[in-house]
Coordinates of C-alpha atoms and ligand atoms in Angstrom, one line a residue:
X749 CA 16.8 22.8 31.3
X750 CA 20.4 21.2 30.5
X751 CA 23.0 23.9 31.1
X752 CA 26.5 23.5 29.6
X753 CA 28.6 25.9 30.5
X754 CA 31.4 26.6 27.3
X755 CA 35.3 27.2 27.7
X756 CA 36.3 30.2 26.8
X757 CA 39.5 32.6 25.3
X758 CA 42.4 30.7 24.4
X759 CA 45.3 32.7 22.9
X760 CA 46.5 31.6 19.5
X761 CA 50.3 32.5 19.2
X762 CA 50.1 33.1 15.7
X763 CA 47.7 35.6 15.3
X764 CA 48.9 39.5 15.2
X765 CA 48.9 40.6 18.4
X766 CA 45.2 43.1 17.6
X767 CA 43.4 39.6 17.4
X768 CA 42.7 37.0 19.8
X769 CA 40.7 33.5 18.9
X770 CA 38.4 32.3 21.2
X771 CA 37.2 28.6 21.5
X772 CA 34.1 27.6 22.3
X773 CA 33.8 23.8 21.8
X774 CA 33.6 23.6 17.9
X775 CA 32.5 26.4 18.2
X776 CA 35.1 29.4 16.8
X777 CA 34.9 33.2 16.8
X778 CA 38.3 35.5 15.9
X779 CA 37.8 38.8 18.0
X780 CA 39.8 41.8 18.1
X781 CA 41.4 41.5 21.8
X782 CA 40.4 45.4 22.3
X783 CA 37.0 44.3 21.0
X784 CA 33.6 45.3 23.1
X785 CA 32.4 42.3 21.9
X786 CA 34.6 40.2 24.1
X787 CA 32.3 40.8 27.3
X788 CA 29.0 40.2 25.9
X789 CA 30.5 36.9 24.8
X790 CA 31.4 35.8 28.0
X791 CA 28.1 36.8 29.5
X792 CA 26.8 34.7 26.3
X793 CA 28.5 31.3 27.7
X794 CA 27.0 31.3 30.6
X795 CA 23.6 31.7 29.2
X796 CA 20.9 29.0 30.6
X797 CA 19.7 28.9 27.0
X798 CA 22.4 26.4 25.9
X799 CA 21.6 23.6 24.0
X800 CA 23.7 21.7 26.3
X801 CA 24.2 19.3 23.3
X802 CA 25.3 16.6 26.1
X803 CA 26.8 13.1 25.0
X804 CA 29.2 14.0 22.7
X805 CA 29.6 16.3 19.7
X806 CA 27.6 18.8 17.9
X807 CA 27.2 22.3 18.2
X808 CA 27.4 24.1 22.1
X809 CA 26.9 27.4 23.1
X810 CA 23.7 29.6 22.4
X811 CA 25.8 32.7 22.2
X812 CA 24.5 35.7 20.3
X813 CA 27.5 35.8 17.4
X814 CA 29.1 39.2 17.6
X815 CA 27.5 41.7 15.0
X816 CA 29.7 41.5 11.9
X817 CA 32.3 44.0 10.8
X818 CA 34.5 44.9 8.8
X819 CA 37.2 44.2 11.8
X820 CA 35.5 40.6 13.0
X821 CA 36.6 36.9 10.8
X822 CA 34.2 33.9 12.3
X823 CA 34.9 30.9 11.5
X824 CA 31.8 29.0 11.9
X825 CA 30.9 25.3 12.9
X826 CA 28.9 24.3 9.7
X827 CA 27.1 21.5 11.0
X828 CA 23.8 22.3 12.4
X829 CA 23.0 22.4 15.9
X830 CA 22.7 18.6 17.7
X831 CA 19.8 17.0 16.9
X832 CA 18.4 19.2 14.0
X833 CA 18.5 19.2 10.4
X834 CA 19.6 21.0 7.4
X835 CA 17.5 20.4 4.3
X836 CA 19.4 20.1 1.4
X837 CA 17.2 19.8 -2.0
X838 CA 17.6 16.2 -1.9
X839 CA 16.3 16.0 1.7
X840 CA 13.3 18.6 0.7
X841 CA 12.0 16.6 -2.0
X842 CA 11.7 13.9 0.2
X843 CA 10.3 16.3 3.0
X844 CA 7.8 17.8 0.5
X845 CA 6.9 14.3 -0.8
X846 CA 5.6 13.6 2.7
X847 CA 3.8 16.4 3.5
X848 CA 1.9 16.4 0.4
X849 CA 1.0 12.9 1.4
X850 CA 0.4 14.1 4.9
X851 CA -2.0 16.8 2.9
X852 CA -3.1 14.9 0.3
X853 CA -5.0 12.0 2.7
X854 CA -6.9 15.1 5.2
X855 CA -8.2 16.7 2.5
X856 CA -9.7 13.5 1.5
X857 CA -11.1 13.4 4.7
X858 CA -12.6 17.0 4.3
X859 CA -9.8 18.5 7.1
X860 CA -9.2 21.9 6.9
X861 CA -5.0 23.2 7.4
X862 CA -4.3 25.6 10.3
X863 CA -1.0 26.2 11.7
X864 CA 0.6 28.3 15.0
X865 CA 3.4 30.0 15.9
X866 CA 6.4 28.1 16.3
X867 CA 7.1 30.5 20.1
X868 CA 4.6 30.0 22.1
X869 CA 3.6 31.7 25.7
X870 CA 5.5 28.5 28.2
X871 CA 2.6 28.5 30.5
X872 CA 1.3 26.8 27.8
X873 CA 3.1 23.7 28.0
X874 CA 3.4 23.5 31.8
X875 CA 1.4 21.0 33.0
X876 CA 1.8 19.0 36.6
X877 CA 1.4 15.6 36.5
X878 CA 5.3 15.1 35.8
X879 CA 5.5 14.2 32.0
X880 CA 8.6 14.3 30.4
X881 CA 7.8 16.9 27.7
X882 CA 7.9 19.3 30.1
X883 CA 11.7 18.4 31.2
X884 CA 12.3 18.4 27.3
X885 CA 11.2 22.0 26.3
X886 CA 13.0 24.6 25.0
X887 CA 12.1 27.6 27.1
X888 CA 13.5 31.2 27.6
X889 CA 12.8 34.4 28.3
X890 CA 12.6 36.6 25.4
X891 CA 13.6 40.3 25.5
X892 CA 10.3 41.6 26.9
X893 CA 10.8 39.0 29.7
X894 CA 8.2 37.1 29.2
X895 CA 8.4 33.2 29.2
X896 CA 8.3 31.9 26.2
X897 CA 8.9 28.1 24.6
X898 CA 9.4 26.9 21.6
X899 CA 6.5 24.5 20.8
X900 CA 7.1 20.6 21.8
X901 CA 3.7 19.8 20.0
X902 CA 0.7 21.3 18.3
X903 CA -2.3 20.5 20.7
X904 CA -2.0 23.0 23.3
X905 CA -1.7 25.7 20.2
X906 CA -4.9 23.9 18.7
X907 CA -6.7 24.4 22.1
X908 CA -5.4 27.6 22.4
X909 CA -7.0 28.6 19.3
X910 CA -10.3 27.0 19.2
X911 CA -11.0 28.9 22.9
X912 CA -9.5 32.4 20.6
X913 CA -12.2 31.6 17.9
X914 CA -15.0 30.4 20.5
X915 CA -18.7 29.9 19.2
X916 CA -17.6 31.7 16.0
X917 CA -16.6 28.7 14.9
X918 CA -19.1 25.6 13.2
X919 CA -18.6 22.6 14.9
X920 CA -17.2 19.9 14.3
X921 CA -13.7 21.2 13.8
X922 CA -12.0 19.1 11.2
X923 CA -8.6 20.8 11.8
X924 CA -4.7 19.4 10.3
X925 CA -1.1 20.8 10.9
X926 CA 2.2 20.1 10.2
X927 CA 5.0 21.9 11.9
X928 CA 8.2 21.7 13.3
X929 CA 8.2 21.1 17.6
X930 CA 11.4 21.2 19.3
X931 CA 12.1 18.8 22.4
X932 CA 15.2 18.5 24.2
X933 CA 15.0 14.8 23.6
X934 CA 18.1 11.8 24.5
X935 CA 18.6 11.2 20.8
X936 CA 17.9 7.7 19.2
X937 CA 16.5 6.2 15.9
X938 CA 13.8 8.3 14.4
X939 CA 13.9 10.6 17.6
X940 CA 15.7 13.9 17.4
X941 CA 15.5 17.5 18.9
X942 CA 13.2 18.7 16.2
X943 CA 10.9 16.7 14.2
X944 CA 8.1 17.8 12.2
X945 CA 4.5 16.4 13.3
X946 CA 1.5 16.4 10.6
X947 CA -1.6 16.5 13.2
X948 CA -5.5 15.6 12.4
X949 CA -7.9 16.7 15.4
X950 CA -11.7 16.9 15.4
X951 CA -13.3 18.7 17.9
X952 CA -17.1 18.9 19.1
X953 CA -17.5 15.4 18.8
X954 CA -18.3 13.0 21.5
X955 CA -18.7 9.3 20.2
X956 CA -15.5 7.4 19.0
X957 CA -16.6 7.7 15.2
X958 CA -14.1 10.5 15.8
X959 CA -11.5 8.3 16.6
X960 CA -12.5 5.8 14.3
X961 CA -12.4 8.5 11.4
X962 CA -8.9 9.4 12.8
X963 CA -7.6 6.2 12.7
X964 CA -8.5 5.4 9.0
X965 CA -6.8 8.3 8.1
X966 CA -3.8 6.9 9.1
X967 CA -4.2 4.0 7.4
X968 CA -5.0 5.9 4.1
X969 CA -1.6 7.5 4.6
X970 CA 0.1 4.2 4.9
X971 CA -1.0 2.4 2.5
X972 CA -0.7 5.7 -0.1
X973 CA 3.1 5.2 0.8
X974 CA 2.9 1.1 0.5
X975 CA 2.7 0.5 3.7
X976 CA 0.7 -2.6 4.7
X977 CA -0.5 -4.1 7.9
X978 CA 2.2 -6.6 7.9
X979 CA 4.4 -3.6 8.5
X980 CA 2.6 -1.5 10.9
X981 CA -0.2 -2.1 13.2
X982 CA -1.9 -0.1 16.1
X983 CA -1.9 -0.7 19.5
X984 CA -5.8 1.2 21.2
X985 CA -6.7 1.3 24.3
X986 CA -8.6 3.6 26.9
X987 CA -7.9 5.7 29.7
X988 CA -11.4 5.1 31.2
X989 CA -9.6 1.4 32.1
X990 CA -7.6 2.9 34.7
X991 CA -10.5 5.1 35.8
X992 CA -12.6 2.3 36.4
X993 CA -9.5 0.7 38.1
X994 CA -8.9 4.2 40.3
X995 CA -12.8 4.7 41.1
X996 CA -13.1 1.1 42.2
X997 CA -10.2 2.3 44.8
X998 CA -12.1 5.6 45.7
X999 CA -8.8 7.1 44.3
X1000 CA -9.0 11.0 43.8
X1001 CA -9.9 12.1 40.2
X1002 CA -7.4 14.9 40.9
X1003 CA -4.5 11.8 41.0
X1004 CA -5.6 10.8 37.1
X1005 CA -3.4 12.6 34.6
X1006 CA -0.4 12.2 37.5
X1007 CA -1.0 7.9 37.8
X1008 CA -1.4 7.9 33.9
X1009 CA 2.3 9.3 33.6
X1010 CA 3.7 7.2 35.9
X1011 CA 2.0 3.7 34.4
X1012 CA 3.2 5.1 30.9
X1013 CA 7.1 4.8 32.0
X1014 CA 6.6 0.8 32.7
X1015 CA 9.1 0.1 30.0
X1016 CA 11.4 2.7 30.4
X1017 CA 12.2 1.7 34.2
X1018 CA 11.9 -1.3 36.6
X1019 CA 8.3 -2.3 37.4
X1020 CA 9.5 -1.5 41.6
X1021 CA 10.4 1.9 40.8
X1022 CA 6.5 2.3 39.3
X1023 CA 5.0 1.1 42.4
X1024 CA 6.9 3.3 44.6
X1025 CA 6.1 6.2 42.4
X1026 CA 2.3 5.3 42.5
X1027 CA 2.9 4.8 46.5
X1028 CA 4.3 8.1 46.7
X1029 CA 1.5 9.5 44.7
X1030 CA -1.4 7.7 47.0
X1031 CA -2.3 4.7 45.4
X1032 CA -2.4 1.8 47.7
X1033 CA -0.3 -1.8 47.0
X1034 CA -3.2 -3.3 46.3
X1035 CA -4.8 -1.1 43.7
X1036 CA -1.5 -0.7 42.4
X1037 CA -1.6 -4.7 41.9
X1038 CA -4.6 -4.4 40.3
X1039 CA -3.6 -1.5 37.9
X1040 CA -0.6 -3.9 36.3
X1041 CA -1.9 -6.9 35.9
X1042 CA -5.1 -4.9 34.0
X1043 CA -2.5 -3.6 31.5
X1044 CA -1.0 -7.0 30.8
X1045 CA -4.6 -7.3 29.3
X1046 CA -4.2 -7.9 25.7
X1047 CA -7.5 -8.9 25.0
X1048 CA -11.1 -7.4 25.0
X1049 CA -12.8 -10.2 26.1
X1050 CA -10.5 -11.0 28.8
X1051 CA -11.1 -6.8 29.4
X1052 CA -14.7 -7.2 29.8
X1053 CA -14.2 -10.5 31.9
X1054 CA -12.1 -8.7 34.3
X1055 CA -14.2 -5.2 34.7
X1056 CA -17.3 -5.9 33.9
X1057 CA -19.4 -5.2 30.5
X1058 CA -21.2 -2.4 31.6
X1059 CA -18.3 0.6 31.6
X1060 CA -17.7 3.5 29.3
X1061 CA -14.2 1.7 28.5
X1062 CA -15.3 -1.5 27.5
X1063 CA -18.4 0.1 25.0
X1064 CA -16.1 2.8 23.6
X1065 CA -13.9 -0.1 22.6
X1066 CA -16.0 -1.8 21.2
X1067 CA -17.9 0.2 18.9
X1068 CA -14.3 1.6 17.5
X1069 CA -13.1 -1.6 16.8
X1070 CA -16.9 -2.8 15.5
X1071 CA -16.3 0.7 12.9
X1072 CA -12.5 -0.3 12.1
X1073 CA -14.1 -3.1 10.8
X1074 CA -16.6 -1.7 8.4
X1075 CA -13.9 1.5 8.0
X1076 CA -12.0 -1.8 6.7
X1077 CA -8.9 -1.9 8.9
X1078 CA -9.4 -4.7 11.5
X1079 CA -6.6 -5.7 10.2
X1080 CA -4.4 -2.8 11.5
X1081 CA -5.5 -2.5 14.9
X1082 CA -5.4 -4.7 18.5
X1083 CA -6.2 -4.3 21.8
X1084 CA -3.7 -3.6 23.9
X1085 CA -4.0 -2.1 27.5
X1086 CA -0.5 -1.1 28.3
X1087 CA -0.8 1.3 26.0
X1088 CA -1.4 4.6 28.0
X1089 CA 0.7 7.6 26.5
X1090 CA 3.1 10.1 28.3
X1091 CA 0.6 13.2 27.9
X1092 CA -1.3 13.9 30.6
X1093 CA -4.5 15.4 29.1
X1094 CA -6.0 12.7 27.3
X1095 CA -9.5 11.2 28.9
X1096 CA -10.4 7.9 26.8
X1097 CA -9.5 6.1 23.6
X1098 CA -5.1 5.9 23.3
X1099 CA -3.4 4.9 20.3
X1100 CA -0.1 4.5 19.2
X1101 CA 1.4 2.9 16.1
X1102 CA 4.3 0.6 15.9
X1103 CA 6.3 -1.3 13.1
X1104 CA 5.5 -4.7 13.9
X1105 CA 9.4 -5.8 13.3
X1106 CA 9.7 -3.9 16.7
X1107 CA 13.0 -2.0 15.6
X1108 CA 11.6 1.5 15.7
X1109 CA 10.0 4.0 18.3
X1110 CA 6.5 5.0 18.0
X1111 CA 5.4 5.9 14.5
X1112 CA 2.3 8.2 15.7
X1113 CA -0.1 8.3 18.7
X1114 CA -2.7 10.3 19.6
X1115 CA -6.3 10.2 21.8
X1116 CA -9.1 11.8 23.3
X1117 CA -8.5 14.5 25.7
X1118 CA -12.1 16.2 26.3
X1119 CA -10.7 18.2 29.4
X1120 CA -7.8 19.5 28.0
X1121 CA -9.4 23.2 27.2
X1122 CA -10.8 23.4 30.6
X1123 CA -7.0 23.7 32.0
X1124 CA -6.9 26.3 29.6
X1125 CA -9.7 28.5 31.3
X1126 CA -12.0 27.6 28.2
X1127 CA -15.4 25.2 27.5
X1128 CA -14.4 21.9 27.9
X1129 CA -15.5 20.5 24.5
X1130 CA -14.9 16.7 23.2
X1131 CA -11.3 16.7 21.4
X1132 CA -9.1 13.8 19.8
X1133 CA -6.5 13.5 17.6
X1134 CA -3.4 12.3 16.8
X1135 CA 0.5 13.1 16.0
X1136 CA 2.9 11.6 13.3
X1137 CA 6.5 12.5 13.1
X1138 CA 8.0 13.0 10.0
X1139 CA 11.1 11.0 11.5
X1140 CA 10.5 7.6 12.5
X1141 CA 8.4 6.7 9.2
X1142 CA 11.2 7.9 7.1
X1143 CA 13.3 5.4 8.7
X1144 CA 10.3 2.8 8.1
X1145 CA 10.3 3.9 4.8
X1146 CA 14.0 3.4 4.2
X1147 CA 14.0 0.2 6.3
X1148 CA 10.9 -1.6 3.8
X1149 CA 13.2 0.2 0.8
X1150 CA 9.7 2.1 -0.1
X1151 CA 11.7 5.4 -0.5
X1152 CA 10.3 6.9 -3.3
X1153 CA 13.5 8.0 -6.0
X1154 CA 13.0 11.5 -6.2
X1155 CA 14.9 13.6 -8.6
X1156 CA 15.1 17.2 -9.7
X1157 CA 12.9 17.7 -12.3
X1158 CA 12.6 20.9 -14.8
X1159 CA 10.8 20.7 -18.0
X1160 CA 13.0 22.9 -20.5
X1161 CA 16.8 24.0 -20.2
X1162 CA 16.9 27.3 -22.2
X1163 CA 20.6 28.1 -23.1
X1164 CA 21.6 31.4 -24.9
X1165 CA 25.0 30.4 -27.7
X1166 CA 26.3 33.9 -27.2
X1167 CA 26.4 36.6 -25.1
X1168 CA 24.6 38.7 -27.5
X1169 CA 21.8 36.3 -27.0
X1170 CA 21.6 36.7 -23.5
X1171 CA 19.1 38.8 -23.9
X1172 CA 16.5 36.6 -26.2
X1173 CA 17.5 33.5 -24.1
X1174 CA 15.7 35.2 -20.9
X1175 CA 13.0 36.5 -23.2
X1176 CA 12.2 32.7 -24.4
X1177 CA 12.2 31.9 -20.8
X1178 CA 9.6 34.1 -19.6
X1179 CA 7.3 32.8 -22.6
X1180 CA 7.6 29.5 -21.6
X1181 CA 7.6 30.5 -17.5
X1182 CA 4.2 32.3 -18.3
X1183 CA 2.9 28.9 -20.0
X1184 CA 3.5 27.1 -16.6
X1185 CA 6.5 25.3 -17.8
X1186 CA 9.6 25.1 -15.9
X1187 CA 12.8 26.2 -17.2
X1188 CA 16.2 26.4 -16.0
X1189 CA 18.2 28.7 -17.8
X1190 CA 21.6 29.0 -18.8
X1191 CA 22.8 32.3 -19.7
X1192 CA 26.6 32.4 -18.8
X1193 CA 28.8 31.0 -21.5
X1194 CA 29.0 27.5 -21.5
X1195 CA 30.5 24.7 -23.6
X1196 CA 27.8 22.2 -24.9
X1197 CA 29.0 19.5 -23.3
X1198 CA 28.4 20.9 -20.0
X1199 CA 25.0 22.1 -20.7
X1200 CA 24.2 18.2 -22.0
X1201 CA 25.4 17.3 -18.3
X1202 CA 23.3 20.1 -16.3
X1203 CA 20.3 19.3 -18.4
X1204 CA 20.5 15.2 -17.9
X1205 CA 21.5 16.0 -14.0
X1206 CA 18.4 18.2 -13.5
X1207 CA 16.2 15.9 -16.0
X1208 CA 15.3 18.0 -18.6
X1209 CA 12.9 16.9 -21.2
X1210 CA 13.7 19.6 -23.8
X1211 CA 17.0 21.7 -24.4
X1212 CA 16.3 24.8 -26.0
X1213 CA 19.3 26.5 -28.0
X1214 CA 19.0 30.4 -28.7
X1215 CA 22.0 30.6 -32.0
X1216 CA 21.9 33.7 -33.7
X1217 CA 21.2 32.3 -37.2
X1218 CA 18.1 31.2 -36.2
X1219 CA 17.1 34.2 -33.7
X1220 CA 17.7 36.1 -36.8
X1221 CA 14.9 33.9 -38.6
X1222 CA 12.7 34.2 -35.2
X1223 CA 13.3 30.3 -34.5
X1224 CA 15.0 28.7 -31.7
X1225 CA 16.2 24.9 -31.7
X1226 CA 14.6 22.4 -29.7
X1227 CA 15.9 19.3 -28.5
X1228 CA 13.8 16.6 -27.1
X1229 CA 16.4 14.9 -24.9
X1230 CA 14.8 11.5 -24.4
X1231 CA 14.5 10.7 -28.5
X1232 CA 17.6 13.1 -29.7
X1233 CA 15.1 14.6 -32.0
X1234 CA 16.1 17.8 -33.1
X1235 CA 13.8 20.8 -34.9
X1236 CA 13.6 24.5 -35.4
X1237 CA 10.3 25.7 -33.8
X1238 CA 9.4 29.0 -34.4
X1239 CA 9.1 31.7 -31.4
X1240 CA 5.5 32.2 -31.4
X1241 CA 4.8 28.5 -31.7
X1242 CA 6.8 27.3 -28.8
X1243 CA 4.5 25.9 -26.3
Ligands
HAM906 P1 3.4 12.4 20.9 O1 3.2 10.9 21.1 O2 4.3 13.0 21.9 O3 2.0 13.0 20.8 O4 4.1 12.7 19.5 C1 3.4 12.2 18.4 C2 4.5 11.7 17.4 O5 5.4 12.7 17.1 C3 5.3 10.5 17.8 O6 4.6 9.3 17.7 C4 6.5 10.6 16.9 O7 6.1 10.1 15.6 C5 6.7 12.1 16.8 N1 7.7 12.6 17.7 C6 7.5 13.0 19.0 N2 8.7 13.4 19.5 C7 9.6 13.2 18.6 C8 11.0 13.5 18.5 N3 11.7 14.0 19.5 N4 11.7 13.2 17.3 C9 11.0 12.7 16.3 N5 9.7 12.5 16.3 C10 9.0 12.7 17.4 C11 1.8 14.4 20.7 O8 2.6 15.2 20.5 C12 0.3 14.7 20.8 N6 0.2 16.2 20.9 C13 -0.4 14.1 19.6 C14 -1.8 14.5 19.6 C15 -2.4 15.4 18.7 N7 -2.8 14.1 20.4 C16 -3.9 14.6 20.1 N8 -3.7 15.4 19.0

């Protein structure tokens, strides 16, 4: 965990002498010198829990703000802390757009929604096979003292839960999620320090018609969003490869996950500094030879020709990319075997997808990982599944302009012409309300003009005036705002 520790108390000359501000970063409090609060502050900066926010700018500090009163100003940074988001309506819409695409395409699938708190015990994330998650989470120990973390991803919660519910449960499991996970992630395009994931998982199936299933999923998403293959493909491999690799060098089952994480950094740093890791580990020069030049394979056939037809790796393989094909998205997917993934539970098939301009990080990835509940104290059961940040494919979006233009939209503005009317302007709105129709109403006085404005800003189809000459008759006037059209519709007829 990054620790950042925060400058503290400078004196501000032109403050009354009762008052003293206090700096932290951009980070400002005003605090009565005598104030009790002044200790617990300090204490505050010190505090391990720090978001540390690192290279430059955003928020520091993770100090509990003094309770307010009448005697306390703050002054507070209004940016959000570095690496997470606000939501403004214009960024909802878009956020709710997705997930009811993210929803949309498992229910089509028959998946069934679950969710999980967002604090979870940290013993649940600790694994030992070095991945970098683990340096990433955001762990502390809550008032009870216990450990606790706030969630990096949703498959250790899934696990967690489907050991809770047991043989209670009918299986298959045809579970999906989306939630926020927090990692204290080196911030880059599409990659930030909370992200949502929308997650499909079956579990209690064996074969890779799971996967398969899985995969075509995805592809339903993308394309629901105009996505083609020209834009995105996936890159699949297995983890049995390198098993068959290991086994062939008598190398200890126990080294798997640990050798997995290691091959998965071959990009990220120089190929020497892999083999010394996989020395350090156990694995002899020569099987570490043997490992990468296996995943510069790029091709099944050349796969097979190298280990031999008769493995798990090279069947699974096949028979997912022979159902891709009748699925209908051969098109989408390639063999690949340097793709291995930086989690250490997964056992067999790995996928990840990419934008095939090569300008983005990984748009989603996911496997098997039949062992995973096992580590958990459970029934091992057979388990895949994959995660898709909300992050990265808005940038995809943006970068393919396939943004979708998504305005505020409310069916009737209801606008009362006098204060006396204030009162029969709500009334009309309820009515409508209670029809299903949406209404934004306007009961403060206002001049015409600016209720024309509100009502084209917020795209109103109709603007309903409540005037007392025709309250009096039990009418109100309805505008349709496309056509200009204009009539008197009477109360117990509006619709
Ligand atoms: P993951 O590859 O770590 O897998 O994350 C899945 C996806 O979440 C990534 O491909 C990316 O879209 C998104 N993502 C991850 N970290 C960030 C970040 N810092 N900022 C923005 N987006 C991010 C998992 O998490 C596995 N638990 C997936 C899984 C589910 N495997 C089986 N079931």
């Amino acid at each position: 965990m990054l620790a950042k520790p925060c400058s503290l108390a400078i004196l501000h000359p032109r403050l009354p002498s009762c008052t003293r501000q206090v700096f932290l970063s951009n980070f400002q409090f005003l605090i009565p010198a005598h104030s009790r609060y002044r200790s617990s502050l300090s204490t505050a900066a010190q505090s391990p829990l720090d978001g540390g926010a690192g290279a430059g700018g955003g928020r520091t500090g993770a100090l509990s703000p003094p309770p307010v009163t009448d005697e306390v100003v703050q002054k507070i940074d209004v940016n959000p802390p570095k690496g997470t988001r606000d939501f403004p309506p214009e960024e909802m819409r878009l956020r709710n757009w997705l997930f009811h695409n993210f929803r949309e395409v498992s229910r089509l699938s028959g998946f069934e929604e679950v969710d999980f708190p967002v604090l979870e015990s940290e013993a649940l994330f600790i694994r030992k096979a070095g991945e970098e998650i683990r340096d990433q989470l955001y762990c502390f120990e809550d008032r009870g003292n216990r450990r606790v973390a706030l969630r990096p991803e949703l498959t250790p919660s899934l696990a967690r839960l489907v050991i809770q519910k047991g043989k209670s449960v009918p299986f298959p499991l045809k579970w999906f999620a989306v939630g926020q996970c927090w990692r204290y992630e080196r911030m880059t395009r599409g990659r930030r320090r909370e992200h949502y994931q929308w997650n499909m998982d079956i579990i209690g199936v064996p074969e890779v018609t799971a996967e398969a299933e899985l995969m075509s999923s995805i592809v339903t998403f993308f394309k629901k969003v105009g996505i083609s293959s020209s834009d995105v493909g996936f890159k699949v491999s297995s983890r049995k490869v390198l098993q068959e690799v290991l086994r062939s060098y008598s190398v200890p089952e126990i080294l798997f996950g640990k050798v997995c994480i290691i091959i998965d950094k071959i990009e990220k740093i120089p190929i020497d500094d892999i083999k010394n890791e996989l020395k350090l580990v156990g694995i002899s020069e020569v099987a570490a030879e043997e490992l990468l030049q296996v995943l510069s394979i790029k091709s099944l056939e050349k796969l097979e020709e190298v280990l031999g037809g008769a493995g798990e790796a090279i069947s699974d393989l096949k028979q997912l990319f022979s159902l891709a094909e009748k699925f209908g998205y051969s098109d989408w997917i390639q063999f690949d075997a340097s793709v291995v993934r930086g989690l250490a539970y997964y056992t067999g098939i790995v996928f990840e997808g990419f934008d095939r301009e090569g300008k983005l990080r990984a748009i989603c990835g996911g496997g098997r990982y039949d062992k995973l509940l096992s580590t958990f104290g459970g029934d091992d059961l057979p388990a895949c599944g994959f995660g898709f940040g909300d992050a990265v494919i808005i940038e995809l979006l943006k970068e393919k302009g396939l943004l979708p233009n998504l305005n505020q939209q409310v069916e009737n503005i209801v606008c009362a012409l006098d204060k006396n009317l204030q009162g029969a302007a709500a009334s009309v709105a309820t009515k409508l309300r209670e029809k299903g129709q949406t209404v934004d109403l306007v009961l403060e006085s206002k001049p015409l003009k600016w209720v024309f404005k509100r009502a084209a800003r917020i795209n109103a189809q109709r603007l309903i005036l409540v005037g007392l000459s025709e309250w009096q008759r039990g009418m109100v006037s309805v505008k349709i705002l496309a056509s200009g059209e204009q009539t008197e519709v009477e109360l117990a007829n509006l619709e």
